[in-house]
CSV table of C-alpha atoms and ligand atoms in Angstrom, one decimal:
chain,number,residue,atom,x,y,z
A,227,MET,CA,10.8,-4.8,-25.6
A,228,ARG,CA,9.2,-1.7,-27.0
A,229,VAL,CA,11.7,1.1,-27.7
A,230,THR,CA,11.6,3.9,-25.0
A,231,GLY,CA,9.3,6.8,-26.1
A,232,THR,CA,7.2,4.8,-28.5
A,233,ILE,CA,3.7,3.4,-28.2
A,234,ASP,CA,1.8,0.4,-29.5
A,235,LEU,CA,-1.9,0.6,-30.4
A,236,LEU,CA,-4.3,-2.3,-29.8
A,237,PRO,CA,-7.1,-3.0,-32.3
A,238,SER,CA,-9.7,-1.2,-30.3
A,239,GLN,CA,-7.4,1.9,-29.9
A,240,MET,CA,-6.6,1.8,-33.6
A,241,ARG,CA,-10.2,2.2,-34.4
A,242,LEU,CA,-10.4,5.5,-32.4
A,243,TYR,CA,-7.1,6.5,-33.9
A,244,ASN,CA,-8.3,5.9,-37.4
A,245,LYS,CA,-11.5,7.8,-36.7
A,246,ILE,CA,-9.4,10.9,-35.7
A,247,CYS,CA,-7.4,10.4,-39.0
A,248,GLU,CA,-10.7,10.2,-41.0
A,249,THR,CA,-12.0,13.3,-39.4
A,250,PHE,CA,-8.8,15.2,-40.2
A,251,PHE,CA,-9.0,14.3,-43.9
A,252,ALA,CA,-12.7,15.1,-44.0
A,253,ILE,CA,-11.9,18.6,-42.7
A,254,CYS,CA,-9.1,19.0,-45.2
A,255,LYS,CA,-11.5,18.2,-48.0
A,256,LEU,CA,-14.0,20.8,-46.7
A,257,TYR,CA,-11.3,23.5,-46.8
A,258,GLY,CA,-9.8,22.4,-50.1
A,259,TYR,CA,-6.5,21.0,-48.8
A,260,GLU,CA,-4.9,18.2,-50.7
A,261,GLU,CA,-2.8,15.5,-49.2
A,262,VAL,CA,0.9,15.2,-49.9
A,263,ALA,CA,3.5,12.8,-48.6
A,264,THR,CA,7.2,13.3,-48.0
A,265,PRO,CA,9.7,10.7,-46.9
A,266,ILE,CA,10.5,10.2,-43.2
A,267,LEU,CA,14.1,10.3,-44.1
A,268,GLU,CA,15.5,13.7,-45.1
A,269,ASP,CA,18.9,15.4,-45.5
A,270,ILE,CA,19.8,17.3,-42.4
A,271,ARG,CA,20.0,20.5,-44.5
A,272,VAL,CA,16.2,20.5,-44.8
A,273,PHE,CA,16.0,21.3,-41.1
A,274,ASP,CA,19.1,22.6,-39.4
A,275,ARG,CA,19.3,26.2,-40.6
A,276,ASN,CA,15.6,26.5,-41.5
A,277,LEU,CA,14.3,25.5,-38.1
A,278,GLY,CA,17.1,27.4,-36.3
A,279,LEU,CA,20.4,25.9,-35.2
A,280,GLU,CA,19.7,26.9,-31.6
A,281,THR,CA,16.2,25.4,-31.4
A,282,ASP,CA,15.8,22.4,-29.1
A,283,VAL,CA,14.6,20.4,-32.1
A,284,VAL,CA,17.8,20.9,-34.1
A,285,SER,CA,20.4,21.2,-31.3
A,286,LYS,CA,19.2,18.3,-29.1
A,287,GLU,CA,16.4,16.2,-30.5
A,288,MET,CA,17.3,15.1,-34.0
A,289,PHE,CA,17.7,11.4,-34.7
A,290,PHE,CA,20.7,11.0,-37.0
A,291,LEU,CA,20.8,8.0,-39.2
A,292,GLU,CA,23.8,7.7,-41.4
A,293,LYS,CA,26.7,9.7,-42.7
A,294,LYS,CA,27.9,9.3,-46.3
A,295,GLN,CA,30.6,11.8,-47.4
A,296,ASP,CA,28.6,15.1,-47.5
A,297,GLU,CA,25.2,13.6,-46.8
A,298,THR,CA,23.7,13.3,-43.3
A,299,LEU,CA,20.3,11.7,-43.0
A,300,VAL,CA,17.9,12.4,-40.2
A,301,LEU,CA,14.4,11.2,-39.2
A,302,ARG,CA,12.2,14.2,-39.8
A,303,PRO,CA,11.3,16.0,-36.6
A,304,GLU,CA,8.5,18.0,-38.2
A,305,ASN,CA,7.2,18.4,-41.8
A,306,THR,CA,6.7,22.1,-42.7
A,307,ALA,CA,10.3,22.2,-44.0
A,308,GLY,CA,9.8,18.9,-45.8
A,309,VAL,CA,6.7,20.3,-47.5
A,310,MET,CA,8.6,23.4,-48.6
A,311,ARG,CA,11.2,21.1,-50.1
A,312,LEU,CA,8.5,19.2,-51.8
A,313,CYS,CA,7.0,22.4,-53.2
A,314,GLN,CA,10.4,23.4,-54.6
A,315,GLU,CA,11.2,20.1,-56.1
A,316,GLY,CA,7.7,19.4,-57.4
A,317,GLY,CA,7.3,22.9,-59.0
A,318,LEU,CA,4.4,23.8,-56.7
A,319,PHE,CA,5.9,27.3,-56.0
A,320,GLN,CA,5.1,28.1,-59.6
A,321,LYS,CA,1.4,27.2,-59.1
A,322,LEU,CA,0.4,29.2,-56.0
A,323,PRO,CA,-1.6,29.2,-53.9
A,324,GLN,CA,-1.3,25.7,-52.6
A,325,ARG,CA,-3.3,24.2,-49.8
A,326,LEU,CA,-1.5,21.0,-48.7
A,327,ALA,CA,-2.1,18.5,-45.9
A,328,TYR,CA,0.0,15.6,-44.5
A,329,TYR,CA,-0.1,13.0,-41.8
A,330,GLY,CA,2.7,10.8,-40.6
A,331,PRO,CA,5.3,9.9,-38.0
A,332,MET,CA,7.8,12.5,-36.7
A,333,PHE,CA,10.8,11.8,-34.5
A,334,ARG,CA,12.3,13.8,-31.6
A,335,TYR,CA,14.8,12.6,-29.0
A,336,GLU,CA,12.9,14.1,-26.1
A,337,ARG,CA,12.5,12.9,-22.5
A,338,PRO,CA,9.4,10.7,-22.8
A,339,GLN,CA,6.4,11.3,-20.6
A,340,LYS,CA,2.6,11.2,-21.0
A,341,GLY,CA,1.8,12.9,-24.3
A,342,ARG,CA,5.5,13.2,-25.2
A,343,TYR,CA,7.1,10.5,-27.3
A,344,ARG,CA,10.2,10.0,-29.4
A,345,GLN,CA,8.1,8.7,-32.3
A,346,PHE,CA,4.8,10.6,-32.6
A,347,HIS,CA,2.5,11.5,-35.5
A,348,GLN,CA,1.5,14.9,-36.8
A,349,PHE,CA,-1.4,16.1,-38.8
A,350,GLY,CA,-0.4,19.2,-40.7
A,351,VAL,CA,-1.8,21.7,-43.1
A,352,GLU,CA,0.1,24.4,-45.0
A,353,CYS,CA,-1.6,27.3,-46.9
A,354,ILE,CA,1.2,28.6,-49.2
A,355,GLY,CA,1.0,31.8,-51.2
A,356,VAL,CA,-1.8,33.7,-49.6
A,357,ALA,CA,-0.8,37.0,-47.9
A,358,SER,CA,-4.3,38.1,-46.7
A,359,TYR,CA,-5.0,37.9,-43.0
A,360,MET,CA,-8.0,35.9,-44.1
A,361,ALA,CA,-5.6,32.9,-44.7
A,362,ASP,CA,-4.7,33.1,-41.0
A,363,VAL,CA,-8.3,33.3,-40.0
A,364,GLU,CA,-9.3,30.4,-42.2
A,365,ASN,CA,-6.4,28.3,-41.1
A,366,ILE,CA,-7.2,28.8,-37.4
A,367,GLN,CA,-10.9,28.3,-38.1
A,368,MET,CA,-10.0,24.9,-39.7
A,369,ALA,CA,-8.0,24.0,-36.6
A,370,VAL,CA,-10.9,24.8,-34.3
A,371,HIS,CA,-13.3,23.0,-36.5
A,372,PHE,CA,-11.1,19.9,-36.3
A,373,MET,CA,-11.2,20.1,-32.5
A,374,GLN,CA,-14.9,20.4,-32.6
A,375,GLU,CA,-15.4,17.4,-34.9
A,376,ILE,CA,-13.3,15.1,-32.6
A,377,GLY,CA,-15.2,16.4,-29.6
A,378,LEU,CA,-12.3,18.3,-28.0
A,379,ALA,CA,-13.6,21.8,-28.3
A,380,GLU,CA,-14.7,21.9,-24.6
A,381,LEU,CA,-11.4,20.6,-23.5
A,382,THR,CA,-9.1,22.9,-25.4
A,383,GLU,CA,-8.5,26.6,-25.8
A,384,LEU,CA,-6.9,28.7,-28.5
A,385,GLU,CA,-4.0,31.0,-27.7
A,386,ILE,CA,-2.8,33.5,-30.2
A,387,HIS,CA,0.0,36.0,-30.4
A,388,THR,CA,2.1,37.8,-33.0
A,389,LEU,CA,5.8,37.9,-33.5
A,390,GLY,CA,5.7,40.8,-35.9
A,391,SER,CA,8.1,41.3,-38.8
A,392,GLU,CA,11.8,40.5,-38.5
A,393,SER,CA,12.8,44.1,-37.8
A,394,GLU,CA,10.1,44.5,-35.2
A,395,ARG,CA,11.1,41.2,-33.6
A,396,ASP,CA,14.7,42.3,-33.5
A,397,ALA,CA,13.8,45.5,-31.7
A,398,TYR,CA,11.7,43.5,-29.2
A,399,LYS,CA,14.5,41.0,-28.6
A,400,GLN,CA,16.9,43.8,-27.8
A,401,ALA,CA,14.4,45.3,-25.4
A,402,LEU,CA,13.8,41.9,-23.8
A,403,HIS,CA,17.6,41.4,-23.5
A,404,ASP,CA,18.0,44.8,-21.8
A,405,TYR,CA,15.2,44.1,-19.4
A,406,LEU,CA,16.4,40.6,-18.5
A,407,LEU,CA,20.1,41.4,-18.2
A,408,PRO,CA,20.0,42.6,-14.6
A,409,TYR,CA,18.1,39.4,-13.7
A,410,LYS,CA,20.4,37.1,-15.5
A,411,ASN,CA,21.9,35.6,-12.3
A,412,GLU,CA,18.4,34.8,-11.0
A,413,LEU,CA,17.1,33.1,-14.1
A,414,SER,CA,16.8,29.3,-14.2
A,415,GLU,CA,19.7,27.4,-15.9
A,416,ASN,CA,17.5,26.7,-18.9
A,417,SER,CA,16.5,30.3,-19.3
A,418,VAL,CA,20.1,31.5,-19.0
A,419,ARG,CA,21.0,29.2,-21.9
A,420,ARG,CA,18.0,30.6,-23.9
A,421,PHE,CA,19.0,34.1,-22.9
A,422,ASP,CA,22.3,33.6,-24.7
A,423,LYS,CA,21.1,31.7,-27.7
A,424,ASN,CA,17.4,32.3,-28.4
A,425,ILE,CA,16.1,35.0,-26.1
A,426,LEU,CA,12.4,34.8,-27.1
A,427,ARG,CA,12.3,31.3,-25.7
A,428,VAL,CA,12.9,32.6,-22.2
A,429,LEU,CA,9.2,33.8,-22.4
A,430,ASP,CA,8.3,30.1,-22.6
A,431,SER,CA,9.9,29.2,-19.3
A,432,LYS,CA,7.9,27.0,-16.9
A,433,ASN,CA,10.0,28.1,-13.9
A,434,VAL,CA,7.9,30.0,-11.4
A,435,HIS,CA,10.7,32.6,-10.5
A,436,ASP,CA,11.4,33.2,-14.2
A,437,GLN,CA,7.7,33.8,-14.7
A,438,LYS,CA,7.7,36.3,-11.9
A,439,ILE,CA,10.5,38.2,-13.5
A,440,LEU,CA,8.7,38.1,-16.8
A,441,GLU,CA,5.6,39.6,-15.4
A,442,THR,CA,6.8,43.2,-16.0
A,443,ALA,CA,8.9,42.4,-19.1
A,444,PRO,CA,8.3,44.4,-22.3
A,445,VAL,CA,5.7,42.9,-24.6
A,446,MET,CA,5.9,42.4,-28.3
A,447,ARG,CA,2.7,44.3,-28.9
A,448,ASN,CA,4.4,47.6,-28.1
A,449,PHE,CA,7.0,47.0,-30.8
A,450,LEU,CA,4.6,46.4,-33.7
A,451,GLN,CA,4.4,49.1,-36.4
A,452,MET,CA,1.1,50.1,-37.9
A,453,GLU,CA,1.0,47.4,-40.6
A,454,SER,CA,1.7,44.4,-38.3
A,455,ALA,CA,-0.6,45.7,-35.6
A,456,LYS,CA,-3.5,46.1,-38.1
A,457,TYR,CA,-2.8,42.7,-39.5
A,458,PHE,CA,-3.1,41.1,-36.0
A,459,ASP,CA,-6.1,43.2,-35.1
A,460,ASN,CA,-7.9,42.1,-38.3
A,461,ILE,CA,-7.4,38.5,-37.4
A,462,LEU,CA,-8.6,38.9,-33.8
A,463,GLU,CA,-11.7,40.8,-35.1
A,464,SER,CA,-12.5,38.1,-37.6
A,465,LEU,CA,-12.1,35.4,-35.1
A,466,GLU,CA,-14.6,37.2,-32.9
A,467,ASN,CA,-17.0,37.6,-35.9
A,468,PHE,CA,-16.8,33.8,-36.5
A,469,GLY,CA,-17.5,33.1,-32.8
A,470,ILE,CA,-14.0,31.6,-32.2
A,471,SER,CA,-12.9,32.4,-28.7
A,472,TYR,CA,-9.2,33.0,-28.0
A,473,THR,CA,-6.8,34.3,-25.5
A,474,VAL,CA,-3.9,36.6,-26.6
A,475,ASN,CA,-0.9,35.1,-24.8
A,476,PRO,CA,2.1,37.6,-25.0
A,477,PHE,CA,4.4,34.7,-23.9
A,478,LEU,CA,3.5,32.5,-26.7
A,479,VAL,CA,6.6,31.7,-28.7
A,480,ARG,CA,6.9,28.7,-30.9
A,481,GLY,CA,9.8,26.3,-30.7
A,482,LEU,CA,11.0,26.8,-34.2
A,483,ASP,CA,12.7,29.9,-35.7
A,484,TYR,CA,10.8,30.2,-39.0
A,485,TYR,CA,7.7,31.9,-37.7
A,486,ASN,CA,6.8,35.5,-38.2
A,487,GLN,CA,3.6,37.5,-37.5
A,488,THR,CA,0.8,35.2,-36.3
A,489,VAL,CA,1.5,32.3,-34.0
A,490,PHE,CA,-1.1,30.2,-32.3
A,491,GLU,CA,-1.5,27.1,-30.2
A,492,ILE,CA,-4.4,25.0,-29.1
A,493,LYS,CA,-3.9,23.9,-25.5
A,494,THR,CA,-5.5,21.7,-23.0
A,495,PRO,CA,-5.3,21.6,-19.2
A,496,ALA,CA,-6.3,17.9,-19.3
A,497,LEU,CA,-2.9,16.4,-20.3
A,498,GLY,CA,-0.6,17.5,-17.5
A,499,ALA,CA,2.7,19.0,-18.6
A,500,GLN,CA,2.2,18.4,-22.3
A,501,SER,CA,-0.5,21.0,-22.8
A,502,ALA,CA,-0.1,21.9,-26.5
A,503,VAL,CA,-2.2,19.7,-28.9
A,504,LEU,CA,-1.8,21.9,-32.0
A,505,GLY,CA,0.6,24.7,-32.9
A,506,GLY,CA,1.1,26.8,-35.9
A,507,GLY,CA,1.8,30.2,-37.4
A,508,ARG,CA,3.0,32.2,-40.4
A,509,TYR,CA,6.3,31.5,-42.0
A,510,ASP,CA,6.6,33.9,-44.9
A,511,GLY,CA,10.4,33.6,-45.2
A,512,LEU,CA,10.8,29.8,-45.3
A,513,ALA,CA,10.2,29.3,-49.0
A,514,GLN,CA,13.3,31.5,-49.7
A,515,GLN,CA,15.4,29.0,-47.9
A,516,PHE,CA,14.3,26.6,-50.5
A,517,GLY,CA,15.3,28.6,-53.4
A,518,GLU,CA,12.3,31.0,-53.9
A,519,LYS,CA,13.5,34.5,-54.9
A,520,THR,CA,10.9,36.5,-53.0
A,521,PRO,CA,9.1,35.8,-49.7
A,522,THR,CA,6.1,33.4,-50.1
A,523,PRO,CA,3.4,34.2,-47.6
A,524,SER,CA,2.5,31.0,-45.9
A,525,ILE,CA,0.7,29.8,-42.8
A,526,GLY,CA,0.1,26.4,-41.3
A,527,TRP,CA,-0.3,24.2,-38.2
A,528,ALA,CA,0.5,20.8,-37.0
A,529,ALA,CA,-1.4,18.7,-34.4
A,530,GLY,CA,-0.1,15.8,-32.4
A,531,MET,CA,-2.1,12.7,-32.9
A,532,GLU,CA,-1.1,11.0,-29.7
A,533,ARG,CA,-2.2,13.9,-27.6
A,534,LEU,CA,-5.5,14.1,-29.4
A,535,PHE,CA,-5.9,10.4,-29.1
A,536,LEU,CA,-5.2,10.4,-25.3
A,537,LEU,CA,-7.8,13.1,-24.8
A,538,ALA,CA,-10.4,11.5,-27.0
A,539,GLN,CA,-9.8,8.2,-25.3
A,540,GLU,CA,-9.8,9.4,-21.7
A,541,HIS,CA,-12.8,11.7,-22.1
A,542,GLN,CA,-14.7,9.5,-24.6
A,543,THR,CA,-15.3,12.4,-26.9
A,544,LEU,CA,-15.6,10.4,-30.1
A,545,SER,CA,-17.9,7.5,-30.7
A,546,VAL,CA,-16.5,4.7,-32.9
A,547,PRO,CA,-19.2,2.7,-34.7
A,548,PRO,CA,-19.4,-1.0,-33.8
A,549,ARG,CA,-17.7,-3.4,-36.3
A,550,LYS,CA,-21.0,-5.0,-37.3
A,551,ASN,CA,-19.5,-8.3,-38.4
A,552,ILE,CA,-21.6,-11.3,-39.5
A,553,VAL,CA,-20.3,-14.5,-37.8
A,554,ILE,CA,-21.1,-17.9,-39.3
A,555,ILE,CA,-20.8,-20.9,-37.0
A,556,ALA,CA,-20.7,-24.3,-38.7
A,557,MET,CA,-21.6,-26.7,-36.0
A,558,THR,CA,-20.0,-29.7,-37.6
A,559,GLU,CA,-17.0,-30.0,-40.0
A,560,ALA,CA,-19.4,-31.2,-42.7
A,561,PHE,CA,-20.8,-27.6,-42.9
A,562,ASP,CA,-17.5,-25.8,-43.1
A,563,GLN,CA,-17.6,-25.5,-46.9
A,564,GLU,CA,-21.1,-24.2,-46.8
A,565,ALA,CA,-20.1,-21.7,-44.2
A,566,GLN,CA,-17.2,-20.4,-46.3
A,567,LYS,CA,-19.5,-20.2,-49.4
A,568,TYR,CA,-22.0,-18.0,-47.5
A,569,ALA,CA,-19.2,-15.9,-46.1
A,570,SER,CA,-18.0,-15.2,-49.6
A,571,LEU,CA,-21.5,-14.4,-50.8
A,572,LEU,CA,-21.9,-11.9,-48.0
A,573,ARG,CA,-18.5,-10.3,-48.6
A,574,LYS,CA,-19.5,-9.9,-52.3
A,575,GLU,CA,-22.4,-7.8,-51.0
A,576,GLY,CA,-19.9,-5.6,-49.0
A,577,ILE,CA,-20.8,-7.2,-45.7
A,578,ALA,CA,-18.0,-8.1,-43.3
A,579,CYS,CA,-18.2,-11.8,-42.4
A,580,LEU,CA,-16.1,-14.2,-40.4
A,581,THR,CA,-16.4,-17.9,-39.7
A,582,VAL,CA,-15.7,-19.6,-36.4
A,583,HIS,CA,-14.8,-23.2,-36.6
A,584,GLU,CA,-13.7,-24.5,-33.2
A,585,GLY,CA,-15.1,-25.0,-29.7
A,586,THR,CA,-18.5,-25.5,-28.1
A,587,LEU,CA,-21.4,-23.4,-29.3
A,588,ARG,CA,-21.2,-21.4,-26.1
A,589,LYS,CA,-17.5,-20.7,-26.7
A,590,ARG,CA,-18.2,-19.7,-30.3
A,591,MET,CA,-21.0,-17.4,-29.3
A,592,LYS,CA,-18.6,-15.7,-26.9
A,593,ILE,CA,-16.1,-15.2,-29.8
A,594,ALA,CA,-19.0,-13.8,-31.9
A,595,SER,CA,-19.8,-11.3,-29.2
A,596,ARG,CA,-16.1,-10.2,-29.0
A,597,LEU,CA,-16.2,-9.8,-32.8
A,598,GLU,CA,-19.1,-7.4,-32.3
A,599,ALA,CA,-21.3,-9.6,-34.5
A,600,LYS,CA,-24.5,-8.0,-35.6
A,601,TYR,CA,-25.9,-11.4,-36.6
A,602,THR,CA,-24.6,-14.8,-36.0
A,603,ILE,CA,-25.6,-17.5,-38.5
A,604,ILE,CA,-25.6,-21.0,-37.1
A,605,PHE,CA,-25.4,-24.0,-39.4
A,606,ALA,CA,-26.8,-26.7,-37.2
A,607,PRO,CA,-27.5,-30.4,-38.3
A,608,LYS,CA,-31.3,-30.3,-37.8
A,609,GLU,CA,-31.8,-27.0,-39.6
A,610,MET,CA,-29.4,-27.9,-42.4
A,611,GLU,CA,-31.3,-31.1,-43.1
A,612,ASN,CA,-34.3,-28.8,-43.9
A,613,LYS,CA,-32.1,-26.4,-45.9
A,614,THR,CA,-32.4,-23.7,-43.2
A,615,ALA,CA,-30.1,-22.0,-40.7
A,616,ILE,CA,-30.5,-20.1,-37.4
A,617,LEU,CA,-30.1,-16.3,-37.7
A,618,ARG,CA,-29.4,-14.8,-34.3
A,619,ASP,CA,-29.7,-11.0,-33.8
A,620,MET,CA,-27.0,-10.4,-31.3
A,621,MET,CA,-28.2,-7.0,-30.0
A,622,ARG,CA,-31.8,-8.1,-29.5
A,623,SER,CA,-30.9,-11.7,-28.5
A,624,GLU,CA,-33.6,-13.0,-30.9
A,625,GLU,CA,-33.4,-16.0,-33.1
A,626,ARG,CA,-35.3,-17.2,-36.1
A,627,ILE,CA,-35.0,-20.0,-38.6
A,628,LEU,CA,-34.5,-18.9,-42.2
A,629,PRO,CA,-34.4,-20.9,-45.5
A,630,LEU,CA,-30.8,-20.8,-46.8
A,631,ALA,CA,-32.1,-19.3,-50.0
A,632,ASP,CA,-33.3,-16.2,-48.1
A,633,LEU,CA,-30.2,-15.8,-45.9
A,634,ILE,CA,-28.2,-13.3,-47.9
A,635,ILE,CA,-31.1,-11.1,-48.8
A,636,THR,CA,-32.4,-11.0,-45.2
A,637,VAL,CA,-29.0,-10.1,-43.8
A,638,LYS,CA,-28.5,-7.5,-46.5
A,639,LYS,CA,-31.9,-6.0,-45.8
A,640,HIS,CA,-31.3,-5.6,-42.1
A,641,TYR,CA,-27.6,-5.0,-42.0
A,642,ASP,CA,-27.8,-1.2,-41.9
A,643,THR,CA,-30.8,-0.9,-39.6
Q,103,AMP,P1,5.5,21.5,-32.9
Q,103,AMP,O1,6.0,21.1,-34.2
Q,103,AMP,O2,6.6,21.4,-31.8
Q,103,AMP,O3,4.9,22.9,-32.9
Q,103,AMP,O4,4.4,20.5,-32.4
Q,103,AMP,C1,3.1,20.5,-32.9
Q,103,AMP,C2,2.3,19.5,-32.1
Q,103,AMP,O5,2.9,18.2,-32.3
Q,103,AMP,C3,2.3,19.8,-30.6
Q,103,AMP,O6,1.2,20.7,-30.3
Q,103,AMP,C4,2.0,18.4,-30.1
Q,103,AMP,O7,0.7,18.1,-30.1
Q,103,AMP,C5,2.7,17.5,-31.1
Q,103,AMP,N1,4.1,17.1,-30.5
Q,103,AMP,C6,5.2,17.8,-30.6
Q,103,AMP,N2,6.2,17.0,-30.1
Q,103,AMP,C7,5.7,15.9,-29.6
Q,103,AMP,C8,6.2,14.7,-29.0
Q,103,AMP,N3,7.5,14.6,-28.7
Q,103,AMP,N4,5.3,13.7,-28.6
Q,103,AMP,C9,4.0,13.8,-28.9
Q,103,AMP,N5,3.5,14.9,-29.6
Q,103,AMP,C10,4.3,15.9,-29.9
């Protein structure tokens, strides 16, 4: 039995899945991002303090693996912290800026539902060492471009907000605390817990009554000093100039503690409760947790593969090219060797080829259709006697008889048409 909160992918699904992967890496290439890989296994210290001890990810959702004296291993719940560790250990902080991308499985012990799994996959990009607001703009532009390329632009929308600097955020947290205190008894259980431990997360409450209380709560915008306000306004203005539509969502707070200034999410109304397909933001202070002496301005995002996949599958936003196999059918065992020989010759030409050995011709033709054959080549006794074979164009349902000597060249000529 499949483990709760995990999914299998059938071959046809895997093709769509791989298409999304290919699109992601093509976008990375266009924006100059290079792929890195970190292990799935990390020391808990990579995450616990850096993501925030009171965040759901650290306090409730981490998968622990093994304890050995002072080493506690976990399955990574996200990869920005892992990439920071990689930069530090690989000497990349000495060669800034870095534009890095990754893709791989993440693990969170969450209550599974549609679009929320315990093993899921993230695409992520991190632009490390660029302080200009243009890094934010380009990073967001890249995210939107990715959505467009996988056909999800119409189904998703960008939300953006700023968390300001640490001191601005502290002043805001205090104001939010003072505002919410008289309502504390009315807040949902979850929000009361967040009120005590991580007050900004109350803004994220899905509870209707909490949301009503929050309607007149102070907003971060009023706590920004000149510099942060200008930074945010520059980003918004540039997004407009680039024709990227957005909504400023004053309740947008990200689940992890390391963010400052810009935060953003791409959401969809089409997936039920799990509306976020991509999330990101600035994390200028994180590199210091990994040994850097000064803040290292950085911004990045991560997108959830399974949610993108579900959307692309349900709404058929991405066409996957047919497999275009060539299928060779040897009608008697005596032609099996010949069939294999021609299959090898076609493969040498870079053409995908399979042989089908058993069953009636009808059954074998059915298999060829299922294999999405572009052509089927039939080695039948009468034709073979004359050193010919039947070439069937599966799309057009047309057949012709070809000399064996012309077989490879003919298939090659028409394969890409
Ligand atoms: P986060 O690291 O929480 O900001 O998540 C970034 C993206 O990863 C989200 O927008 C989702 O698309 C995806 N994601 C996060 N958690 C899960 C999960 N448990 N299952 C599936 N996708 C997830």
